[in-house]
mmCIF file of C-alpha atoms and ligand atoms in Angstrom:
data_model
loop_
_atom_site.group_PDB
_atom_site.id
_atom_site.type_symbol
_atom_site.label_atom_id
_atom_site.label_comp_id
_atom_site.label_asym_id
_atom_site.label_seq_id
_atom_site.Cartn_x
_atom_site.Cartn_y
_atom_site.Cartn_z
ATOM 1 C CA MET A 65 0.170 0.058 0.262
ATOM 2 C CA SER A 66 3.164 2.366 0.832
ATOM 3 C CA TRP A 67 3.969 2.588 -2.868
ATOM 4 C CA LEU A 68 0.248 3.574 -3.782
ATOM 5 C CA ASN A 69 0.331 6.142 -1.012
ATOM 6 C CA SER A 70 3.588 7.673 -2.407
ATOM 7 C CA VAL A 71 2.193 7.510 -6.005
ATOM 8 C CA ILE A 72 -0.974 9.606 -4.971
ATOM 9 C CA ALA A 73 0.905 11.868 -2.957
ATOM 10 C CA ALA A 74 3.250 12.557 -6.130
ATOM 11 C CA PHE A 75 0.172 13.148 -8.438
ATOM 12 C CA ILE A 76 -1.779 15.397 -5.873
ATOM 13 C CA PRO A 77 -0.085 18.862 -6.827
ATOM 14 C CA TYR A 78 -1.508 18.202 -10.455
ATOM 15 C CA LEU A 79 -5.265 17.627 -9.422
ATOM 16 C CA PRO A 80 -7.956 19.883 -9.076
ATOM 17 C CA LYS A 81 -8.317 21.327 -5.363
ATOM 18 C CA TRP A 82 -11.531 19.875 -4.840
ATOM 19 C CA PHE A 83 -10.101 16.433 -4.846
ATOM 20 C CA ALA A 84 -7.338 17.560 -2.546
ATOM 21 C CA ARG A 85 -9.650 18.876 -0.258
ATOM 22 C CA PRO A 86 -10.544 15.776 1.684
ATOM 23 C CA PHE A 87 -6.808 15.080 2.305
ATOM 24 C CA ALA A 88 -6.065 18.601 3.480
ATOM 25 C CA LYS A 89 -9.004 18.742 5.884
ATOM 26 C CA PRO A 90 -7.448 16.802 9.044
ATOM 27 C CA TYR A 91 -4.284 19.305 8.862
ATOM 28 C CA VAL A 92 -5.821 22.766 7.961
ATOM 29 C CA ALA A 93 -8.112 24.271 10.812
ATOM 30 C CA GLY A 94 -10.107 26.507 7.965
ATOM 31 C CA GLU A 95 -9.712 29.245 5.444
ATOM 32 C CA THR A 96 -10.800 32.105 7.558
ATOM 33 C CA ILE A 97 -9.759 33.635 11.351
ATOM 34 C CA ASP A 98 -13.148 33.360 12.630
ATOM 35 C CA SER A 99 -13.496 29.434 11.667
ATOM 36 C CA THR A 100 -10.129 28.772 13.011
ATOM 37 C CA LEU A 101 -10.806 30.427 16.202
ATOM 38 C CA GLU A 102 -13.709 27.960 17.030
ATOM 39 C CA ILE A 103 -11.060 25.291 16.982
ATOM 40 C CA VAL A 104 -8.397 27.487 19.071
ATOM 41 C CA ARG A 105 -11.352 27.733 21.760
ATOM 42 C CA GLU A 106 -11.944 23.951 21.757
ATOM 43 C CA LEU A 107 -8.246 22.933 22.102
ATOM 44 C CA ASN A 108 -7.857 25.562 24.930
ATOM 45 C CA ASN A 109 -11.077 24.312 26.497
ATOM 46 C CA ASN A 110 -9.390 20.810 26.457
ATOM 47 C CA GLY A 111 -6.265 21.949 28.289
ATOM 48 C CA TYR A 112 -4.226 22.565 24.886
ATOM 49 C CA SER A 113 -2.323 25.973 24.261
ATOM 50 C CA THR A 114 -2.099 26.920 20.456
ATOM 51 C CA THR A 115 0.150 28.656 17.926
ATOM 52 C CA LEU A 116 -1.779 30.474 14.790
ATOM 53 C CA ASP A 117 0.185 30.438 11.564
ATOM 54 C CA ILE A 118 -1.164 31.940 8.491
ATOM 55 C CA LEU A 119 -0.250 29.800 5.498
ATOM 56 C CA GLY A 120 1.857 30.919 2.824
ATOM 57 C CA GLU A 121 5.473 31.838 2.274
ATOM 58 C CA PHE A 122 7.533 33.673 -0.457
ATOM 59 C CA VAL A 123 5.415 36.818 -1.265
ATOM 60 C CA HIS A 124 6.118 38.805 -4.502
ATOM 61 C CA SER A 125 5.640 42.153 -3.223
ATOM 62 C CA LYS A 126 5.845 44.916 -0.561
ATOM 63 C CA GLU A 127 2.298 45.334 -0.713
ATOM 64 C CA GLU A 128 1.647 41.413 -0.300
ATOM 65 C CA ALA A 129 3.878 41.599 2.711
ATOM 66 C CA THR A 130 2.198 44.420 4.113
ATOM 67 C CA LYS A 131 -1.446 42.433 3.882
ATOM 68 C CA VAL A 132 0.308 39.320 5.757
ATOM 69 C CA LYS A 133 1.639 41.952 8.445
ATOM 70 C CA ASP A 134 -1.765 43.352 8.755
ATOM 71 C CA ALA A 135 -3.520 39.924 8.970
ATOM 72 C CA TYR A 136 -1.112 38.719 11.781
ATOM 73 C CA ILE A 137 -2.229 41.978 13.752
ATOM 74 C CA GLU A 138 -5.684 41.214 13.529
ATOM 75 C CA VAL A 139 -5.058 37.660 14.779
ATOM 76 C CA ILE A 140 -2.954 39.129 17.598
ATOM 77 C CA GLN A 141 -5.780 41.588 18.623
ATOM 78 C CA LYS A 142 -8.386 38.783 18.229
ATOM 79 C CA ILE A 143 -6.364 36.318 20.610
ATOM 80 C CA ALA A 144 -6.090 39.235 22.922
ATOM 81 C CA ASP A 145 -9.544 40.316 22.962
ATOM 82 C CA GLU A 146 -10.771 36.705 23.765
ATOM 83 C CA ASN A 147 -7.811 36.221 25.975
ATOM 84 C CA LEU A 148 -7.047 32.906 24.386
ATOM 85 C CA ASP A 149 -4.155 30.749 25.290
ATOM 86 C CA SER A 150 -2.190 31.319 21.731
ATOM 87 C CA THR A 151 0.898 32.473 20.375
ATOM 88 C CA ILE A 152 1.425 33.274 16.668
ATOM 89 C CA SER A 153 3.969 31.692 14.104
ATOM 90 C CA VAL A 154 5.326 33.527 11.325
ATOM 91 C CA LYS A 155 7.665 32.803 8.369
ATOM 92 C CA LEU A 156 9.904 35.785 7.455
ATOM 93 C CA THR A 157 9.533 35.053 3.633
ATOM 94 C CA HIS A 158 5.923 35.596 4.286
ATOM 95 C CA LEU A 159 6.599 39.145 5.584
ATOM 96 C CA GLY A 160 8.926 39.969 2.750
ATOM 97 C CA LEU A 161 12.322 38.657 3.479
ATOM 98 C CA GLU A 162 13.135 37.393 0.063
ATOM 99 C CA ILE A 163 12.226 40.720 -1.579
ATOM 100 C CA ASP A 164 14.277 42.730 0.888
ATOM 101 C CA MET A 165 15.714 41.668 4.361
ATOM 102 C CA GLN A 166 14.908 45.290 5.789
ATOM 103 C CA LEU A 167 11.194 44.688 4.854
ATOM 104 C CA GLY A 168 11.161 41.269 6.493
ATOM 105 C CA GLU A 169 12.583 42.724 9.613
ATOM 106 C CA ASP A 170 10.322 45.801 9.830
ATOM 107 C CA ASN A 171 7.096 43.755 9.373
ATOM 108 C CA ILE A 172 8.426 41.389 12.302
ATOM 109 C CA LEU A 173 9.414 44.289 14.478
ATOM 110 C CA THR A 174 6.059 45.599 13.994
ATOM 111 C CA LEU A 175 4.192 42.480 14.887
ATOM 112 C CA ALA A 176 6.777 41.979 17.827
ATOM 113 C CA HIS A 177 5.565 45.391 19.031
ATOM 114 C CA GLU A 178 1.814 44.519 18.564
ATOM 115 C CA GLY A 179 2.351 41.219 20.119
ATOM 116 C CA ASN A 180 4.363 42.724 23.370
ATOM 117 C CA LYS A 181 1.481 45.315 23.698
ATOM 118 C CA ASN A 182 -1.318 42.636 23.726
ATOM 119 C CA GLY A 183 0.609 39.693 25.770
ATOM 120 C CA VAL A 184 1.002 37.469 22.624
ATOM 121 C CA GLY A 185 4.135 35.383 21.766
ATOM 122 C CA ILE A 186 5.540 35.176 18.212
ATOM 123 C CA THR A 187 7.902 32.577 17.074
ATOM 124 C CA ILE A 188 9.662 33.109 13.730
ATOM 125 C CA ASP A 189 9.514 29.456 12.125
ATOM 126 C CA MET A 190 12.676 28.469 10.466
ATOM 127 C CA GLU A 191 12.758 28.115 6.596
ATOM 128 C CA ASN A 192 15.306 26.670 4.331
ATOM 129 C CA SER A 193 19.148 27.027 5.081
ATOM 130 C CA THR A 194 19.421 30.134 3.083
ATOM 131 C CA TYR A 195 17.624 31.895 5.747
ATOM 132 C CA THR A 196 18.958 30.336 8.872
ATOM 133 C CA SER A 197 21.615 33.088 10.036
ATOM 134 C CA GLN A 198 19.318 35.935 8.881
ATOM 135 C CA THR A 199 16.595 34.473 10.888
ATOM 136 C CA PHE A 200 18.524 33.988 14.056
ATOM 137 C CA ASP A 201 20.011 37.653 13.508
ATOM 138 C CA ILE A 202 16.366 39.058 13.337
ATOM 139 C CA TYR A 203 15.213 37.050 15.940
ATOM 140 C CA LYS A 204 17.994 38.271 18.400
ATOM 141 C CA LYS A 205 17.328 41.722 17.395
ATOM 142 C CA ALA A 206 13.561 41.504 18.144
ATOM 143 C CA SER A 207 14.104 39.838 21.235
ATOM 144 C CA SER A 208 16.493 42.192 22.586
ATOM 145 C CA ILE A 209 13.789 45.090 22.015
ATOM 146 C CA TYR A 210 10.646 42.866 22.604
ATOM 147 C CA ASP A 211 9.475 40.239 25.288
ATOM 148 C CA GLY A 212 7.718 36.938 24.124
ATOM 149 C CA MET A 213 9.921 36.352 20.927
ATOM 150 C CA GLY A 214 10.853 32.962 19.881
ATOM 151 C CA THR A 215 12.119 31.105 17.104
ATOM 152 C CA VAL A 216 12.820 27.472 15.807
ATOM 153 C CA ILE A 217 16.261 25.377 15.161
ATOM 154 C CA GLN A 218 16.376 22.091 13.301
ATOM 155 C CA ALA A 219 18.058 19.052 14.349
ATOM 156 C CA TYR A 220 19.139 18.043 11.086
ATOM 157 C CA LEU A 221 21.428 20.715 10.159
ATOM 158 C CA PHE A 222 25.123 20.355 11.584
ATOM 159 C CA ARG A 223 25.350 23.910 12.911
ATOM 160 C CA SER A 224 22.288 23.494 15.239
ATOM 161 C CA LEU A 225 24.251 22.330 18.194
ATOM 162 C CA ASN A 226 26.785 24.878 18.197
ATOM 163 C CA ASP A 227 23.725 27.641 17.270
ATOM 164 C CA ILE A 228 21.973 26.762 20.370
ATOM 165 C CA LYS A 229 25.244 27.117 22.626
ATOM 166 C CA LYS A 230 25.798 30.547 20.853
ATOM 167 C CA LEU A 231 22.087 31.676 21.303
ATOM 168 C CA ASN A 232 22.016 30.439 25.027
ATOM 169 C CA SER A 233 20.192 33.234 27.139
ATOM 170 C CA PRO A 234 17.590 33.566 29.976
ATOM 171 C CA LEU A 235 15.449 35.361 27.085
ATOM 172 C CA LEU A 236 16.085 32.255 24.417
ATOM 173 C CA ASN A 237 12.851 30.378 23.526
ATOM 174 C CA LEU A 238 13.594 27.896 20.850
ATOM 175 C CA ARG A 239 11.338 25.229 18.986
ATOM 176 C CA ILE A 240 13.241 22.452 18.244
ATOM 177 C CA CYS A 241 12.177 20.170 15.213
ATOM 178 C CA LYS A 242 14.016 17.729 12.987
ATOM 179 C CA GLY A 243 13.638 20.102 10.020
ATOM 180 C CA ILE A 244 11.271 19.793 6.873
ATOM 181 C CA TYR A 245 13.125 21.006 3.868
ATOM 182 C CA ASN A 246 15.554 19.207 1.586
ATOM 183 C CA GLU A 247 18.959 20.215 2.354
ATOM 184 C CA SER A 248 22.203 18.911 0.877
ATOM 185 C CA PRO A 249 24.356 16.251 2.881
ATOM 186 C CA GLU A 250 27.307 18.858 3.039
ATOM 187 C CA ILE A 251 25.172 20.785 5.682
ATOM 188 C CA ALA A 252 22.344 18.361 7.001
ATOM 189 C CA ILE A 253 22.225 14.799 8.422
ATOM 190 C CA HIS A 254 20.118 12.748 6.602
ATOM 191 C CA ASP A 255 19.882 9.292 8.535
ATOM 192 C CA HIS A 256 16.672 9.206 10.755
ATOM 193 C CA ASN A 257 18.411 7.889 13.967
ATOM 194 C CA SER A 258 21.432 10.568 13.754
ATOM 195 C CA ILE A 259 19.007 13.348 13.439
ATOM 196 C CA ASN A 260 17.033 11.941 16.504
ATOM 197 C CA ASP A 261 20.402 11.505 18.449
ATOM 198 C CA ASN A 262 21.259 15.329 17.383
ATOM 199 C CA TYR A 263 17.696 16.170 18.451
ATOM 200 C CA VAL A 264 18.175 14.795 22.008
ATOM 201 C CA GLU A 265 21.602 16.354 22.525
ATOM 202 C CA MET A 266 20.247 19.841 21.353
ATOM 203 C CA ALA A 267 17.411 19.432 23.919
ATOM 204 C CA LYS A 268 19.850 18.472 26.520
ATOM 205 C CA SER A 269 22.173 21.364 25.805
ATOM 206 C CA LEU A 270 18.973 24.074 25.814
ATOM 207 C CA LEU A 271 17.630 22.566 28.983
ATOM 208 C CA ASN A 272 20.974 22.696 30.449
ATOM 209 C CA GLY A 273 21.234 26.193 29.654
ATOM 210 C CA ASP A 274 18.907 29.181 30.727
ATOM 211 C CA GLY A 275 16.707 29.304 27.822
ATOM 212 C CA TYR A 276 12.785 27.785 27.333
ATOM 213 C CA ALA A 277 12.698 24.586 25.092
ATOM 214 C CA CYS A 278 9.710 23.740 22.730
ATOM 215 C CA LEU A 279 9.967 20.102 22.008
ATOM 216 C CA ALA A 280 7.994 19.859 18.390
ATOM 217 C CA THR A 281 7.821 16.141 17.143
ATOM 218 C CA HIS A 282 5.221 13.431 16.512
ATOM 219 C CA ASP A 283 8.027 10.832 16.845
ATOM 220 C CA LEU A 284 6.883 8.707 19.742
ATOM 221 C CA THR A 285 10.304 7.178 20.312
ATOM 222 C CA LEU A 286 12.144 10.394 20.418
ATOM 223 C CA ILE A 287 9.263 11.676 23.053
ATOM 224 C CA ASP A 288 10.156 8.896 25.107
ATOM 225 C CA ARG A 289 13.795 9.825 25.027
ATOM 226 C CA LEU A 290 12.668 13.563 25.662
ATOM 227 C CA GLU A 291 10.914 12.410 28.631
ATOM 228 C CA LEU A 292 13.541 10.467 29.864
ATOM 229 C CA LEU A 293 15.880 13.220 29.603
ATOM 230 C CA ILE A 294 13.562 15.592 31.499
ATOM 231 C CA GLU A 295 13.291 13.152 34.208
ATOM 232 C CA SER A 296 16.685 12.226 34.650
ATOM 233 C CA GLU A 297 17.918 15.882 34.551
ATOM 234 C CA ASN A 298 15.127 16.771 36.937
ATOM 235 C CA ILE A 299 14.117 19.547 34.352
ATOM 236 C CA GLN A 300 11.254 21.753 36.042
ATOM 237 C CA SER A 301 8.086 21.699 33.796
ATOM 238 C CA ASP A 302 8.020 25.725 33.211
ATOM 239 C CA ARG A 303 11.358 25.180 31.272
ATOM 240 C CA PHE A 304 9.501 23.399 28.350
ATOM 241 C CA GLU A 305 6.330 22.491 26.488
ATOM 242 C CA PHE A 306 5.888 19.729 23.869
ATOM 243 C CA GLN A 307 4.561 20.927 20.311
ATOM 244 C CA VAL A 308 2.667 19.033 17.711
ATOM 245 C CA LEU A 309 1.096 20.088 14.317
ATOM 246 C CA TYR A 310 -2.654 20.136 14.401
ATOM 247 C CA GLY A 311 -4.338 16.872 12.811
ATOM 248 C CA VAL A 312 -1.682 14.661 13.094
ATOM 249 C CA PRO A 313 -2.590 11.341 14.755
ATOM 250 C CA MET A 314 -1.226 11.149 18.239
ATOM 251 C CA GLY A 315 -3.020 8.467 19.950
ATOM 252 C CA ASN A 316 -3.568 9.076 23.426
ATOM 253 C CA ARG A 317 0.070 10.465 23.816
ATOM 254 C CA LEU A 318 -0.895 14.350 24.192
ATOM 255 C CA GLU A 319 -3.483 13.207 27.141
ATOM 256 C CA LYS A 320 -0.668 11.510 29.068
ATOM 257 C CA LEU A 321 2.032 14.285 28.764
ATOM 258 C CA LYS A 322 -0.855 16.595 29.944
ATOM 259 C CA ALA A 323 -1.555 14.142 32.832
ATOM 260 C CA LYS A 324 2.165 14.576 33.932
ATOM 261 C CA GLY A 325 1.560 18.435 34.113
ATOM 262 C CA TYR A 326 3.396 19.016 30.838
ATOM 263 C CA LYS A 327 2.298 21.603 28.598
ATOM 264 C CA VAL A 328 1.255 20.791 25.055
ATOM 265 C CA ARG A 329 1.060 23.221 22.257
ATOM 266 C CA VAL A 330 -0.939 22.813 18.971
ATOM 267 C CA TYR A 331 0.322 24.866 15.678
ATOM 268 C CA VAL A 332 -2.622 25.348 13.834
ATOM 269 C CA PRO A 333 -2.177 26.377 10.355
ATOM 270 C CA TYR A 334 -4.999 28.164 8.724
ATOM 271 C CA GLY A 335 -5.919 30.355 5.443
ATOM 272 C CA LYS A 336 -6.714 30.383 1.741
ATOM 273 C CA ASP A 337 -3.137 28.989 0.940
ATOM 274 C CA TRP A 338 -3.814 25.307 2.323
ATOM 275 C CA PHE A 339 -3.317 23.720 -1.006
ATOM 276 C CA GLU A 340 0.360 24.046 -1.128
ATOM 277 C CA TYR A 341 0.934 23.507 2.757
ATOM 278 C CA SER A 342 -1.202 20.167 2.475
ATOM 279 C CA VAL A 343 0.978 18.822 -0.483
ATOM 280 C CA ARG A 344 3.981 19.223 1.655
ATOM 281 C CA ARG A 345 2.271 17.405 4.461
ATOM 282 C CA LEU A 346 1.177 14.838 2.409
ATOM 283 C CA LYS A 347 4.438 14.214 0.848
ATOM 284 C CA GLU A 348 5.848 13.890 3.919
ATOM 285 C CA ASN A 349 3.687 11.434 5.076
ATOM 286 C CA PRO A 350 2.129 9.393 2.053
ATOM 287 C CA LYS A 351 0.658 7.077 4.751
ATOM 288 C CA ILE A 352 -1.660 9.400 5.881
ATOM 289 C CA ILE A 353 -3.575 8.914 2.458
ATOM 290 C CA SER A 354 -4.853 5.435 3.322
ATOM 291 C CA TYR A 355 -5.878 6.923 6.706
ATOM 292 C CA VAL A 356 -7.638 9.712 4.994
ATOM 293 C CA LEU A 357 -9.302 7.419 2.378
ATOM 294 C CA GLY A 358 -10.488 5.126 4.814
ATOM 295 C CA ASN A 359 -12.472 8.087 6.912
ATOM 296 C CA PHE A 360 -13.537 9.256 3.801
ATOM 297 C CA PHE A 361 -15.329 6.080 2.305
ATOM 298 C CA LYS A 362 -16.626 5.091 5.929
ATOM 299 C CA ARG A 363 -18.890 8.602 5.852
HETATM 300 P P1 FDA B 51 9.330 11.916 11.970
HETATM 301 O O1 FDA B 51 9.116 12.696 10.572
HETATM 302 O O2 FDA B 51 9.936 10.853 12.172
HETATM 303 O O3 FDA B 51 7.627 11.471 11.992
HETATM 304 C C1 FDA B 51 7.445 10.616 13.041
HETATM 305 C C2 FDA B 51 5.884 9.850 12.992
HETATM 306 O O4 FDA B 51 5.180 11.200 13.084
HETATM 307 C C3 FDA B 51 5.853 9.474 11.549
HETATM 308 O O5 FDA B 51 5.956 8.134 11.236
HETATM 309 C C4 FDA B 51 4.543 9.700 11.126
HETATM 310 O O6 FDA B 51 3.749 8.587 11.450
HETATM 311 C C5 FDA B 51 3.982 10.952 11.847
HETATM 312 N N1 FDA B 51 4.096 12.193 11.318
HETATM 313 C C6 FDA B 51 5.053 13.145 11.310
HETATM 314 N N2 FDA B 51 4.591 14.370 10.498
HETATM 315 C C7 FDA B 51 3.375 13.977 10.398
HETATM 316 C C8 FDA B 51 2.523 14.596 9.411
HETATM 317 N N3 FDA B 51 2.715 15.777 9.005
HETATM 318 N N4 FDA B 51 1.268 14.002 9.085
HETATM 319 C C9 FDA B 51 1.061 12.973 9.570
HETATM 320 N N5 FDA B 51 1.673 12.116 10.109
HETATM 321 C C10 FDA B 51 3.020 12.780 10.713
HETATM 322 N N6 FDA B 51 10.130 22.103 10.574
HETATM 323 C C11 FDA B 51 10.667 23.326 9.770
HETATM 324 O O7 FDA B 51 11.842 23.326 9.027
HETATM 325 N N7 FDA B 51 10.780 24.531 10.529
HETATM 326 C C12 FDA B 51 9.750 24.924 11.360
HETATM 327 O O8 FDA B 51 9.660 25.958 11.713
HETATM 328 C C13 FDA B 51 8.984 23.952 11.863
HETATM 329 N N8 FDA B 51 7.938 24.066 12.451
HETATM 330 C C14 FDA B 51 7.222 22.963 13.306
HETATM 331 C C15 FDA B 51 6.444 23.322 14.200
HETATM 332 C C16 FDA B 51 5.769 22.047 15.030
HETATM 333 C C17 FDA B 51 4.700 22.481 16.131
HETATM 334 C C18 FDA B 51 6.090 21.006 14.573
HETATM 335 C C19 FDA B 51 5.434 19.398 15.119
HETATM 336 C C20 FDA B 51 6.886 20.689 13.517
HETATM 337 C C21 FDA B 51 7.484 21.952 13.101
HETATM 338 N N9 FDA B 51 8.060 21.643 11.495
HETATM 339 C C22 FDA B 51 9.033 22.482 11.276
HETATM 340 C C23 FDA B 51 8.267 20.325 11.049
HETATM 341 C C24 FDA B 51 9.379 19.489 11.684
HETATM 342 O O9 FDA B 51 10.575 19.853 11.050
HETATM 343 C C25 FDA B 51 9.265 17.803 10.874
HETATM 344 O O10 FDA B 51 9.222 17.840 9.560
HETATM 345 C C26 FDA B 51 7.672 17.218 11.226
HETATM 346 O O11 FDA B 51 7.523 17.639 12.486
HETATM 347 C C27 FDA B 51 7.912 16.020 11.076
HETATM 348 O O12 FDA B 51 9.363 15.225 12.131
HETATM 349 P P2 FDA B 51 8.755 14.611 13.612
HETATM 350 O O13 FDA B 51 9.376 15.156 14.432
HETATM 351 O O14 FDA B 51 7.219 14.484 13.410
HETATM 352 O O15 FDA B 51 9.317 12.951 13.236
#
């Protein structure tokens, strides 16, 4: 069945959107902020924190970047008005970084200002390795001015363990993920077990330093190792949280983490650019196709 899933995943980008929609549905919370906030409220009521992401990346003009910035300001205000337990997650290329670094920086500083004013945290997602250093530079600048800033580090990059040591500070808020982009073997680890080993080393370094760790993964074996690390090093639960993407099946593992008193945050993507995001998710895990098809035909 796995070869069939891979074939379907390869064809989905060329199929009409109405066909792809059922596959996308589990991963995308909605097309509008108002429908998405219903899901955020429900997650909050069930004890989950959230982070809201407006789908998209690589805008082509300053006007587009400004629209994205304004849309995020609206999200920040809605989170604050309803006192929701949510941060926002932002990609710098969505705010214009690719057009002009200064534009990306100015836009994130405006969001940092709004977030700070409204008590809403902001995480700068990490994109491909072209942007790694620029992202850290912009994060350092924004977090030196405003509270509540965080960013992301990828366990598949050779440089990352060293980056954690360089970034260490009591203000550091860092999401560790494996990394989603196709990077060359010169700069990135490709072996699954070695990425997991590096992830654990990075988590150890971050937790033994002064910062806050956001442990983002659906890999149950890796979560086992992270829990062991937390317990053996006696790390207080206000020093870290677990994070997952909306819609990825986790069995009862998240409930178990919450029962231990650990914070769990769900990354909730929404917006009209759901198609491109979903194609990426399906290519990453073609297994999900049989799962979605199963549910689809049961209805
Ligand atoms: P792994 O890929 O080994 O997956 C473990 C298991 O989880 C798989 O066997 C599969 O069953 C399941 N699974 C994983 N992903 C799934 C999916 N999408 N759908 C269905 N099942 C899935 N990356 C990045 O480069 N920059 C970033 O800023 C972020 N941000 C981010 C935030 C959060 C909250 C998460 C959870 C992840 C990211 N990522 C990311 C993505 C991350 O780098 C990585 O690609 C995915 O999380 C998959 O890696 P896992 O750690 O889940 O392990």
